[in-house]
Amino acid sequence: MRLEIKVFLLGAVIFCCLFLWVQQVNMFESIVRVSDSEKKEQTKKMVSLTRGEETFEIELETYLKGVVGSEMSPSYEMEALKAQAVAARTFVASRNYKVDDTTASQVYLDDEQLQAVWKGQYETSRQRVEEAVDATRGEIMTYEGKPITAFFFASSAGKTANSEEYYNSALAYLRSVDSPWDETTDEDYISTFQCTKEALGQALGKDASVSSIQVSASYESGYVKTVQIDDQSYSGREIREALQLRSSCFTIKVQGEQVIFTIKGSGHGVGMSQEGAQGMALEGKSYTEILKHYYSGIQLDDVYNS
């Protein structure tokens, strides 16, 4: 009888210990959950967004869901969308989280605008964009510890351009790299533009029709460096912007009074090609591989741990 009592008491003690242990584990898990929730709340980043005459604050990851869906088709491969999310997050970080909603910064559409754009594909598109942004939460690209200027554009001409070929500064992480995927993924890879010599002169602010025009120099990347028009030299960028050409990678053919431009790719050509990112993703490349291809020597960091 005494043995049975001892066994009973021992079992009771073991049960009580187990009960107390379970309670402590549950309490610890609850504390961890609260701690994680508080940490996430404390590490929010706010973006100062100017839309027309109005400026307001919006949480970074929420802002990005309106950018990624505006700058890249949600139908693109998920790894391409993730690369776009990191590039967009990096871009706004480099601007100290102060941007507008135009191409001068990054295009941003709110939920109502996205519904109007995506129509019947709204739910699917929204879910894909949210997945890309959430999967890369906080990730930005840095060079020597600072957020890079993460330029991106639609489609290259087979190579991207060095930053100084279009902009003023030579940046070590914006070097020309091969981008052979664009020709396959971009349905409008080659486009044409035609105008008269008189219209060209007007576009360049001249008082008369131009007499002669030819590309006088191109960069190794394929983008036009200079164009000689009569006795004046223009940069490829100046010609592109004056005529609103799709890119500054073009050839020129003159037929009588007509000037015909044949253009490759779309955009300024600096940084990540979105069509190239899609092509790499279709080949099974990850978003980090895509980013490290288009942005030389970068590191991936977390804005919420900085």
PDB file of C-alpha atoms in Angstrom:
ATOM      1  CA  MET A   1       0.000   0.000   0.000  1.00  0.00           C
ATOM      2  CA  ARG A   2       2.805   2.353   0.910  1.00  0.00           C
ATOM      3  CA  LEU A   3       4.441   1.632  -2.465  1.00  0.00           C
ATOM      4  CA  GLU A   4       1.253   2.546  -4.332  1.00  0.00           C
ATOM      5  CA  ILE A   5       1.049   5.833  -2.438  1.00  0.00           C
ATOM      6  CA  LYS A   6       4.654   6.594  -3.277  1.00  0.00           C
ATOM      7  CA  VAL A   7       4.023   5.841  -6.973  1.00  0.00           C
ATOM      8  CA  PHE A   8       0.912   8.028  -6.909  1.00  0.00           C
ATOM      9  CA  LEU A   9       2.749  10.893  -5.262  1.00  0.00           C
ATOM     10  CA  LEU A  10       5.650  10.562  -7.710  1.00  0.00           C
ATOM     11  CA  GLY A  11       3.228  10.670 -10.646  1.00  0.00           C
ATOM     12  CA  ALA A  12       1.529  13.717  -9.205  1.00  0.00           C
ATOM     13  CA  VAL A  13       4.860  15.505  -8.838  1.00  0.00           C
ATOM     14  CA  ILE A  14       5.845  14.629 -12.409  1.00  0.00           C
ATOM     15  CA  PHE A  15       2.469  15.846 -13.691  1.00  0.00           C
ATOM     16  CA  CYS A  16       2.795  19.146 -11.821  1.00  0.00           C
ATOM     17  CA  CYS A  17       6.317  19.655 -13.192  1.00  0.00           C
ATOM     18  CA  LEU A  18       5.163  18.975 -16.726  1.00  0.00           C
ATOM     19  CA  PHE A  19       2.204  21.309 -16.266  1.00  0.00           C
ATOM     20  CA  LEU A  20       4.424  24.117 -14.999  1.00  0.00           C
ATOM     21  CA  TRP A  21       6.923  23.502 -17.828  1.00  0.00           C
ATOM     22  CA  VAL A  22       4.194  23.718 -20.471  1.00  0.00           C
ATOM     23  CA  GLN A  23       2.908  26.930 -18.910  1.00  0.00           C
ATOM     24  CA  GLN A  24       6.390  28.447 -18.981  1.00  0.00           C
ATOM     25  CA  VAL A  25       6.884  27.448 -22.636  1.00  0.00           C
ATOM     26  CA  ASN A  26       3.537  28.981 -23.611  1.00  0.00           C
ATOM     27  CA  MET A  27       4.380  32.157 -21.695  1.00  0.00           C
ATOM     28  CA  PHE A  28       7.787  32.361 -23.410  1.00  0.00           C
ATOM     29  CA  GLU A  29       6.249  31.876 -26.860  1.00  0.00           C
ATOM     30  CA  SER A  30       3.691  34.565 -26.089  1.00  0.00           C
ATOM     31  CA  ILE A  31       6.449  36.966 -25.055  1.00  0.00           C
ATOM     32  CA  VAL A  32       8.399  36.179 -28.235  1.00  0.00           C
ATOM     33  CA  ARG A  33       5.313  36.793 -30.383  1.00  0.00           C
ATOM     34  CA  VAL A  34       4.662  40.117 -28.710  1.00  0.00           C
ATOM     35  CA  SER A  35       8.335  41.004 -28.992  1.00  0.00           C
ATOM     36  CA  ASP A  36       8.397  40.188 -32.728  1.00  0.00           C
ATOM     37  CA  SER A  37       5.201  42.152 -33.285  1.00  0.00           C
ATOM     38  CA  GLU A  38       6.551  45.154 -31.376  1.00  0.00           C
ATOM     39  CA  LYS A  39       9.851  44.910 -33.262  1.00  0.00           C
ATOM     40  CA  LYS A  40       8.066  44.894 -36.617  1.00  0.00           C
ATOM     41  CA  GLU A  41       6.002  47.910 -35.541  1.00  0.00           C
ATOM     42  CA  GLN A  42       9.064  49.776 -34.334  1.00  0.00           C
ATOM     43  CA  THR A  43      11.020  49.102 -37.539  1.00  0.00           C
ATOM     44  CA  LYS A  44       8.485  50.574 -39.927  1.00  0.00           C
ATOM     45  CA  LYS A  45       9.814  53.015 -42.508  1.00  0.00           C
ATOM     46  CA  MET A  46       7.600  55.809 -43.773  1.00  0.00           C
ATOM     47  CA  VAL A  47       7.796  57.302 -47.263  1.00  0.00           C
ATOM     48  CA  SER A  48       6.999  60.963 -47.887  1.00  0.00           C
ATOM     49  CA  LEU A  49       5.085  60.803 -51.165  1.00  0.00           C
ATOM     50  CA  THR A  50       4.141  63.864 -53.196  1.00  0.00           C
ATOM     51  CA  ARG A  51       1.190  63.521 -55.564  1.00  0.00           C
ATOM     52  CA  GLY A  52       0.425  66.751 -57.354  1.00  0.00           C
ATOM     53  CA  GLU A  53      -0.064  69.425 -54.702  1.00  0.00           C
ATOM     54  CA  GLU A  54      -0.441  66.916 -51.866  1.00  0.00           C
ATOM     55  CA  THR A  55       2.295  65.288 -49.782  1.00  0.00           C
ATOM     56  CA  PHE A  56       1.504  62.479 -47.369  1.00  0.00           C
ATOM     57  CA  GLU A  57       3.221  59.626 -45.562  1.00  0.00           C
ATOM     58  CA  ILE A  58       2.786  55.984 -46.470  1.00  0.00           C
ATOM     59  CA  GLU A  59       4.439  52.878 -45.008  1.00  0.00           C
ATOM     60  CA  LEU A  60       7.372  51.697 -47.148  1.00  0.00           C
ATOM     61  CA  GLU A  61       6.188  48.170 -47.936  1.00  0.00           C
ATOM     62  CA  THR A  62       2.673  49.418 -48.719  1.00  0.00           C
ATOM     63  CA  TYR A  63       4.143  52.099 -50.997  1.00  0.00           C
ATOM     64  CA  LEU A  64       6.201  49.464 -52.834  1.00  0.00           C
ATOM     65  CA  LYS A  65       3.110  47.425 -53.634  1.00  0.00           C
ATOM     66  CA  GLY A  66       1.852  50.441 -55.575  1.00  0.00           C
ATOM     67  CA  VAL A  67       5.214  50.877 -57.314  1.00  0.00           C
ATOM     68  CA  VAL A  68       6.071  47.319 -58.354  1.00  0.00           C
ATOM     69  CA  GLY A  69       2.605  46.862 -59.839  1.00  0.00           C
ATOM     70  CA  SER A  70       3.004  50.107 -61.786  1.00  0.00           C
ATOM     71  CA  GLU A  71       6.582  49.664 -63.007  1.00  0.00           C
ATOM     72  CA  MET A  72       6.484  45.977 -64.014  1.00  0.00           C
ATOM     73  CA  SER A  73       3.766  43.687 -65.319  1.00  0.00           C
ATOM     74  CA  PRO A  74       2.513  41.375 -62.513  1.00  0.00           C
ATOM     75  CA  SER A  75       2.456  38.583 -65.101  1.00  0.00           C
ATOM     76  CA  TYR A  76       6.274  38.521 -65.124  1.00  0.00           C
ATOM     77  CA  GLU A  77       8.144  35.728 -63.391  1.00  0.00           C
ATOM     78  CA  MET A  78       8.175  35.950 -59.581  1.00  0.00           C
ATOM     79  CA  GLU A  79      11.967  36.283 -59.405  1.00  0.00           C
ATOM     80  CA  ALA A  80      11.815  39.236 -61.798  1.00  0.00           C
ATOM     81  CA  LEU A  81       9.116  40.842 -59.639  1.00  0.00           C
ATOM     82  CA  LYS A  82      11.255  40.310 -56.531  1.00  0.00           C
ATOM     83  CA  ALA A  83      14.227  41.952 -58.272  1.00  0.00           C
ATOM     84  CA  GLN A  84      11.970  44.887 -59.161  1.00  0.00           C
ATOM     85  CA  ALA A  85      10.786  45.128 -55.546  1.00  0.00           C
ATOM     86  CA  VAL A  86      14.365  45.321 -54.235  1.00  0.00           C
ATOM     87  CA  ALA A  87      15.362  47.844 -56.903  1.00  0.00           C
ATOM     88  CA  ALA A  88      12.330  50.022 -56.121  1.00  0.00           C
ATOM     89  CA  ARG A  89      12.940  49.816 -52.353  1.00  0.00           C
ATOM     90  CA  THR A  90      16.595  50.707 -52.876  1.00  0.00           C
ATOM     91  CA  PHE A  91      15.703  53.647 -55.086  1.00  0.00           C
ATOM     92  CA  VAL A  92      13.413  55.236 -52.500  1.00  0.00           C
ATOM     93  CA  ALA A  93      15.969  54.565 -49.743  1.00  0.00           C
ATOM     94  CA  SER A  94      18.609  56.394 -51.807  1.00  0.00           C
ATOM     95  CA  ARG A  95      16.226  59.365 -51.978  1.00  0.00           C
ATOM     96  CA  ASN A  96      15.932  59.405 -48.168  1.00  0.00           C
ATOM     97  CA  TYR A  97      12.338  58.133 -48.503  1.00  0.00           C
ATOM     98  CA  LYS A  98      11.142  61.338 -50.194  1.00  0.00           C
ATOM     99  CA  VAL A  99       9.694  60.841 -53.693  1.00  0.00           C
ATOM    100  CA  ASP A 100       6.877  61.804 -56.025  1.00  0.00           C
ATOM    101  CA  ASP A 101       4.640  59.488 -58.032  1.00  0.00           C
ATOM    102  CA  THR A 102       5.991  60.250 -61.498  1.00  0.00           C
ATOM    103  CA  THR A 103       8.793  58.887 -63.662  1.00  0.00           C
ATOM    104  CA  ALA A 104      11.021  61.568 -62.079  1.00  0.00           C
ATOM    105  CA  SER A 105      11.081  59.183 -59.101  1.00  0.00           C
ATOM    106  CA  GLN A 106       9.019  56.021 -59.490  1.00  0.00           C
ATOM    107  CA  VAL A 107       5.518  55.598 -60.808  1.00  0.00           C
ATOM    108  CA  TYR A 108       3.094  54.889 -57.948  1.00  0.00           C
ATOM    109  CA  LEU A 109      -0.552  53.910 -58.375  1.00  0.00           C
ATOM    110  CA  ASP A 110      -2.922  53.519 -55.440  1.00  0.00           C
ATOM    111  CA  ASP A 111      -5.269  50.578 -55.085  1.00  0.00           C
ATOM    112  CA  GLU A 112      -8.147  52.251 -56.900  1.00  0.00           C
ATOM    113  CA  GLN A 113      -5.908  53.096 -59.854  1.00  0.00           C
ATOM    114  CA  LEU A 114      -4.495  49.574 -59.963  1.00  0.00           C
ATOM    115  CA  GLN A 115      -8.004  48.130 -60.057  1.00  0.00           C
ATOM    116  CA  ALA A 116      -8.754  50.315 -63.077  1.00  0.00           C
ATOM    117  CA  VAL A 117      -5.562  49.144 -64.810  1.00  0.00           C
ATOM    118  CA  TRP A 118      -5.756  45.433 -63.978  1.00  0.00           C
ATOM    119  CA  LYS A 119      -9.560  45.083 -64.236  1.00  0.00           C
ATOM    120  CA  GLY A 120     -10.448  41.371 -64.173  1.00  0.00           C
ATOM    121  CA  GLN A 121      -6.886  40.405 -63.281  1.00  0.00           C
ATOM    122  CA  TYR A 122      -6.867  42.606 -60.177  1.00  0.00           C
ATOM    123  CA  GLU A 123      -6.915  39.896 -57.493  1.00  0.00           C
ATOM    124  CA  THR A 124      -4.291  37.715 -59.165  1.00  0.00           C
ATOM    125  CA  SER A 125      -2.071  40.686 -59.962  1.00  0.00           C
ATOM    126  CA  ARG A 126      -2.355  42.134 -56.463  1.00  0.00           C
ATOM    127  CA  GLN A 127      -1.468  38.803 -54.861  1.00  0.00           C
ATOM    128  CA  ARG A 128       1.630  38.384 -57.056  1.00  0.00           C
ATOM    129  CA  VAL A 129       2.889  41.890 -56.345  1.00  0.00           C
ATOM    130  CA  GLU A 130       2.283  41.489 -52.607  1.00  0.00           C
ATOM    131  CA  GLU A 131       4.147  38.181 -52.638  1.00  0.00           C
ATOM    132  CA  ALA A 132       7.178  39.768 -54.320  1.00  0.00           C
ATOM    133  CA  VAL A 133       7.263  42.709 -51.902  1.00  0.00           C
ATOM    134  CA  ASP A 134       6.652  40.585 -48.787  1.00  0.00           C
ATOM    135  CA  ALA A 135       9.261  37.996 -49.800  1.00  0.00           C
ATOM    136  CA  THR A 136      11.941  40.708 -50.012  1.00  0.00           C
ATOM    137  CA  ARG A 137      10.772  42.801 -47.046  1.00  0.00           C
ATOM    138  CA  GLY A 138      13.407  45.344 -46.074  1.00  0.00           C
ATOM    139  CA  GLU A 139      15.991  44.272 -48.667  1.00  0.00           C
ATOM    140  CA  ILE A 140      17.972  46.982 -50.419  1.00  0.00           C
ATOM    141  CA  MET A 141      21.188  47.080 -52.428  1.00  0.00           C
ATOM    142  CA  THR A 142      24.173  48.929 -51.016  1.00  0.00           C
ATOM    143  CA  TYR A 143      27.631  49.840 -52.258  1.00  0.00           C
ATOM    144  CA  GLU A 144      30.279  50.705 -49.694  1.00  0.00           C
ATOM    145  CA  GLY A 145      27.554  50.730 -47.055  1.00  0.00           C
ATOM    146  CA  LYS A 146      25.185  53.176 -48.768  1.00  0.00           C
ATOM    147  CA  PRO A 147      21.968  52.584 -50.763  1.00  0.00           C
ATOM    148  CA  ILE A 148      22.708  52.717 -54.464  1.00  0.00           C
ATOM    149  CA  THR A 149      20.859  54.743 -57.067  1.00  0.00           C
ATOM    150  CA  ALA A 150      19.010  51.741 -58.450  1.00  0.00           C
ATOM    151  CA  PHE A 151      18.109  52.892 -61.941  1.00  0.00           C
ATOM    152  CA  PHE A 152      16.020  50.490 -64.000  1.00  0.00           C
ATOM    153  CA  PHE A 153      14.446  50.675 -67.431  1.00  0.00           C
ATOM    154  CA  ALA A 154      12.310  48.646 -69.817  1.00  0.00           C
ATOM    155  CA  SER A 155      14.591  46.991 -72.374  1.00  0.00           C
ATOM    156  CA  SER A 156      18.251  47.166 -73.345  1.00  0.00           C
ATOM    157  CA  ALA A 157      19.832  47.053 -76.784  1.00  0.00           C
ATOM    158  CA  GLY A 158      21.772  43.884 -75.952  1.00  0.00           C
ATOM    159  CA  LYS A 159      23.955  45.636 -73.388  1.00  0.00           C
ATOM    160  CA  THR A 160      23.209  48.101 -70.620  1.00  0.00           C
ATOM    161  CA  ALA A 161      24.945  51.476 -70.598  1.00  0.00           C
ATOM    162  CA  ASN A 162      27.533  52.844 -68.196  1.00  0.00           C
ATOM    163  CA  SER A 163      25.909  55.524 -66.040  1.00  0.00           C
ATOM    164  CA  GLU A 164      28.018  58.334 -67.524  1.00  0.00           C
ATOM    165  CA  GLU A 165      26.815  57.473 -71.019  1.00  0.00           C
ATOM    166  CA  TYR A 166      23.383  58.895 -70.192  1.00  0.00           C
ATOM    167  CA  TYR A 167      23.769  60.724 -66.886  1.00  0.00           C
ATOM    168  CA  ASN A 168      26.552  62.950 -65.571  1.00  0.00           C
ATOM    169  CA  SER A 169      28.251  60.693 -63.021  1.00  0.00           C
ATOM    170  CA  ALA A 170      30.304  57.527 -63.450  1.00  0.00           C
ATOM    171  CA  LEU A 171      29.082  55.155 -60.719  1.00  0.00           C
ATOM    172  CA  ALA A 172      31.047  51.978 -59.993  1.00  0.00           C
ATOM    173  CA  TYR A 173      27.933  49.835 -59.591  1.00  0.00           C
ATOM    174  CA  LEU A 174      26.289  51.036 -62.816  1.00  0.00           C
ATOM    175  CA  ARG A 175      28.591  49.447 -65.389  1.00  0.00           C
ATOM    176  CA  SER A 176      27.686  48.183 -68.825  1.00  0.00           C
ATOM    177  CA  VAL A 177      26.829  44.461 -68.803  1.00  0.00           C
ATOM    178  CA  ASP A 178      25.531  42.043 -71.405  1.00  0.00           C
ATOM    179  CA  SER A 179      21.773  41.656 -71.595  1.00  0.00           C
ATOM    180  CA  PRO A 180      21.003  39.281 -74.465  1.00  0.00           C
ATOM    181  CA  TRP A 181      17.575  38.226 -73.148  1.00  0.00           C
ATOM    182  CA  ASP A 182      15.803  41.462 -74.136  1.00  0.00           C
ATOM    183  CA  GLU A 183      15.677  40.709 -77.854  1.00  0.00           C
ATOM    184  CA  THR A 184      13.627  37.590 -77.095  1.00  0.00           C
ATOM    185  CA  THR A 185      11.388  38.835 -74.284  1.00  0.00           C
ATOM    186  CA  ASP A 186      10.636  42.330 -75.639  1.00  0.00           C
ATOM    187  CA  GLU A 187       7.925  42.163 -78.292  1.00  0.00           C
ATOM    188  CA  ASP A 188       8.758  45.731 -79.360  1.00  0.00           C
ATOM    189  CA  TYR A 189      12.521  45.317 -79.276  1.00  0.00           C
ATOM    190  CA  ILE A 190      12.960  47.167 -82.592  1.00  0.00           C
ATOM    191  CA  SER A 191      10.916  50.254 -83.374  1.00  0.00           C
ATOM    192  CA  THR A 192      11.071  52.979 -86.001  1.00  0.00           C
ATOM    193  CA  PHE A 193      10.453  56.703 -86.026  1.00  0.00           C
ATOM    194  CA  GLN A 194      10.160  58.866 -89.103  1.00  0.00           C
ATOM    195  CA  CYS A 195      10.078  62.633 -89.518  1.00  0.00           C
ATOM    196  CA  THR A 196      10.980  65.284 -92.068  1.00  0.00           C
ATOM    197  CA  LYS A 197      14.224  67.246 -91.952  1.00  0.00           C
ATOM    198  CA  GLU A 198      12.128  70.314 -91.216  1.00  0.00           C
ATOM    199  CA  ALA A 199      10.364  68.620 -88.285  1.00  0.00           C
ATOM    200  CA  LEU A 200      13.718  67.461 -86.934  1.00  0.00           C
ATOM    201  CA  GLY A 201      15.036  71.016 -87.092  1.00  0.00           C
ATOM    202  CA  GLN A 202      11.974  72.293 -85.250  1.00  0.00           C
ATOM    203  CA  ALA A 203      12.325  69.614 -82.557  1.00  0.00           C
ATOM    204  CA  LEU A 204      15.910  70.745 -81.971  1.00  0.00           C
ATOM    205  CA  GLY A 205      14.924  74.410 -81.800  1.00  0.00           C
ATOM    206  CA  LYS A 206      16.411  75.329 -85.170  1.00  0.00           C
ATOM    207  CA  ASP A 207      14.859  77.992 -87.398  1.00  0.00           C
ATOM    208  CA  ALA A 208      15.346  75.982 -90.580  1.00  0.00           C
ATOM    209  CA  SER A 209      15.281  72.469 -91.949  1.00  0.00           C
ATOM    210  CA  VAL A 210      18.433  70.427 -91.335  1.00  0.00           C
ATOM    211  CA  SER A 211      20.681  69.650 -94.287  1.00  0.00           C
ATOM    212  CA  SER A 212      22.700  66.673 -93.096  1.00  0.00           C
ATOM    213  CA  ILE A 213      22.446  64.239 -90.185  1.00  0.00           C
ATOM    214  CA  GLN A 214      24.485  61.214 -89.170  1.00  0.00           C
ATOM    215  CA  VAL A 215      25.563  59.264 -86.110  1.00  0.00           C
ATOM    216  CA  SER A 216      29.182  60.305 -85.577  1.00  0.00           C
ATOM    217  CA  ALA A 217      30.065  58.159 -82.545  1.00  0.00           C
ATOM    218  CA  SER A 218      28.581  55.351 -80.448  1.00  0.00           C
ATOM    219  CA  TYR A 219      29.548  53.834 -77.126  1.00  0.00           C
ATOM    220  CA  GLU A 220      30.742  50.234 -76.858  1.00  0.00           C
ATOM    221  CA  SER A 221      27.359  49.458 -75.305  1.00  0.00           C
ATOM    222  CA  GLY A 222      25.717  50.346 -78.625  1.00  0.00           C
ATOM    223  CA  TYR A 223      24.038  53.524 -77.436  1.00  0.00           C
ATOM    224  CA  VAL A 224      24.648  56.658 -79.501  1.00  0.00           C
ATOM    225  CA  LYS A 225      27.232  59.053 -78.151  1.00  0.00           C
ATOM    226  CA  THR A 226      26.994  61.906 -80.663  1.00  0.00           C
ATOM    227  CA  VAL A 227      25.011  62.864 -83.729  1.00  0.00           C
ATOM    228  CA  GLN A 228      26.303  65.447 -86.186  1.00  0.00           C
ATOM    229  CA  ILE A 229      23.556  67.653 -87.583  1.00  0.00           C
ATOM    230  CA  ASP A 230      24.851  70.250 -90.029  1.00  0.00           C
ATOM    231  CA  ASP A 231      27.613  72.021 -88.111  1.00  0.00           C
ATOM    232  CA  GLN A 232      26.396  71.109 -84.624  1.00  0.00           C
ATOM    233  CA  SER A 233      26.937  68.015 -82.455  1.00  0.00           C
ATOM    234  CA  TYR A 234      24.193  66.550 -80.248  1.00  0.00           C
ATOM    235  CA  SER A 235      24.323  63.737 -77.705  1.00  0.00           C
ATOM    236  CA  GLY A 236      22.292  60.608 -78.259  1.00  0.00           C
ATOM    237  CA  ARG A 237      20.264  61.533 -75.190  1.00  0.00           C
ATOM    238  CA  GLU A 238      19.445  64.986 -76.616  1.00  0.00           C
ATOM    239  CA  ILE A 239      18.179  63.447 -79.862  1.00  0.00           C
ATOM    240  CA  ARG A 240      16.198  60.793 -78.004  1.00  0.00           C
ATOM    241  CA  GLU A 241      14.492  63.311 -75.743  1.00  0.00           C
ATOM    242  CA  ALA A 242      13.853  65.865 -78.493  1.00  0.00           C
ATOM    243  CA  LEU A 243      12.090  63.276 -80.650  1.00  0.00           C
ATOM    244  CA  GLN A 244      10.808  61.086 -77.779  1.00  0.00           C
ATOM    245  CA  LEU A 245      12.507  58.002 -79.191  1.00  0.00           C
ATOM    246  CA  ARG A 246      12.187  54.784 -77.199  1.00  0.00           C
ATOM    247  CA  SER A 247      15.946  54.689 -76.527  1.00  0.00           C
ATOM    248  CA  SER A 248      19.212  56.326 -77.544  1.00  0.00           C
ATOM    249  CA  CYS A 249      20.389  53.181 -79.341  1.00  0.00           C
ATOM    250  CA  PHE A 250      19.480  54.004 -82.936  1.00  0.00           C
ATOM    251  CA  THR A 251      20.656  54.221 -86.513  1.00  0.00           C
ATOM    252  CA  ILE A 252      19.679  56.944 -88.966  1.00  0.00           C
ATOM    253  CA  LYS A 253      18.741  56.700 -92.614  1.00  0.00           C
ATOM    254  CA  VAL A 254      17.942  59.708 -94.805  1.00  0.00           C
ATOM    255  CA  GLN A 255      15.638  59.312 -97.803  1.00  0.00           C
ATOM    256  CA  GLY A 256      15.129  62.630 -99.528  1.00  0.00           C
ATOM    257  CA  GLU A 257      13.419  64.894 -97.008  1.00  0.00           C
ATOM    258  CA  GLN A 258      12.589  61.989 -94.692  1.00  0.00           C
ATOM    259  CA  VAL A 259      14.739  60.955 -91.718  1.00  0.00           C
ATOM    260  CA  ILE A 260      14.180  57.403 -90.490  1.00  0.00           C
ATOM    261  CA  PHE A 261      15.364  56.232 -87.057  1.00  0.00           C
ATOM    262  CA  THR A 262      15.593  52.519 -86.257  1.00  0.00           C
ATOM    263  CA  ILE A 263      15.682  52.056 -82.491  1.00  0.00           C
ATOM    264  CA  LYS A 264      16.608  49.096 -80.284  1.00  0.00           C
ATOM    265  CA  GLY A 265      15.237  48.610 -76.784  1.00  0.00           C
ATOM    266  CA  SER A 266      13.387  51.080 -74.589  1.00  0.00           C
ATOM    267  CA  GLY A 267      14.562  53.415 -71.854  1.00  0.00           C
ATOM    268  CA  HIS A 268      17.777  55.109 -70.786  1.00  0.00           C
ATOM    269  CA  GLY A 269      19.712  51.847 -70.636  1.00  0.00           C
ATOM    270  CA  VAL A 270      21.285  52.326 -67.191  1.00  0.00           C
ATOM    271  CA  GLY A 271      20.914  49.738 -64.418  1.00  0.00           C
ATOM    272  CA  MET A 272      18.515  46.809 -64.533  1.00  0.00           C
ATOM    273  CA  SER A 273      16.718  45.927 -67.725  1.00  0.00           C
ATOM    274  CA  GLN A 274      13.230  44.734 -66.805  1.00  0.00           C
ATOM    275  CA  GLU A 275      12.986  42.590 -69.935  1.00  0.00           C
ATOM    276  CA  GLY A 276      16.429  41.220 -69.138  1.00  0.00           C
ATOM    277  CA  ALA A 277      15.296  40.419 -65.599  1.00  0.00           C
ATOM    278  CA  GLN A 278      12.332  38.551 -67.039  1.00  0.00           C
ATOM    279  CA  GLY A 279      14.617  36.618 -69.389  1.00  0.00           C
ATOM    280  CA  MET A 280      16.973  35.656 -66.566  1.00  0.00           C
ATOM    281  CA  ALA A 281      14.033  34.571 -64.400  1.00  0.00           C
ATOM    282  CA  LEU A 282      12.705  32.403 -67.224  1.00  0.00           C
ATOM    283  CA  GLU A 283      16.105  30.694 -67.260  1.00  0.00           C
ATOM    284  CA  GLY A 284      15.727  29.887 -63.563  1.00  0.00           C
ATOM    285  CA  LYS A 285      17.908  32.653 -62.137  1.00  0.00           C
ATOM    286  CA  SER A 286      17.032  33.991 -58.676  1.00  0.00           C
ATOM    287  CA  TYR A 287      16.298  37.618 -57.954  1.00  0.00           C
ATOM    288  CA  THR A 288      19.638  37.997 -56.176  1.00  0.00           C
ATOM    289  CA  GLU A 289      21.429  36.656 -59.269  1.00  0.00           C
ATOM    290  CA  ILE A 290      19.496  39.127 -61.414  1.00  0.00           C
ATOM    291  CA  LEU A 291      20.374  42.064 -59.175  1.00  0.00           C
ATOM    292  CA  LYS A 292      24.050  41.158 -58.899  1.00  0.00           C
ATOM    293  CA  HIS A 293      24.250  40.848 -62.682  1.00  0.00           C
ATOM    294  CA  TYR A 294      22.869  44.294 -63.422  1.00  0.00           C
ATOM    295  CA  TYR A 295      24.346  46.147 -60.430  1.00  0.00           C
ATOM    296  CA  SER A 296      28.090  45.544 -60.121  1.00  0.00           C
ATOM    297  CA  GLY A 297      29.672  44.838 -56.741  1.00  0.00           C
ATOM    298  CA  ILE A 298      26.554  45.442 -54.648  1.00  0.00           C
ATOM    299  CA  GLN A 299      25.612  43.929 -51.283  1.00  0.00           C
ATOM    300  CA  LEU A 300      22.123  43.133 -50.022  1.00  0.00           C
ATOM    301  CA  ASP A 301      21.210  44.721 -46.686  1.00  0.00           C
ATOM    302  CA  ASP A 302      18.087  45.154 -44.553  1.00  0.00           C
ATOM    303  CA  VAL A 303      16.778  48.698 -43.987  1.00  0.00           C
ATOM    304  CA  TYR A 304      15.116  47.574 -40.769  1.00  0.00           C
ATOM    305  CA  ASN A 305      18.431  46.461 -39.258  1.00  0.00           C
ATOM    306  CA  SER A 306      20.360  49.593 -40.157  1.00  0.00           C
TER     307      SER A 306
END
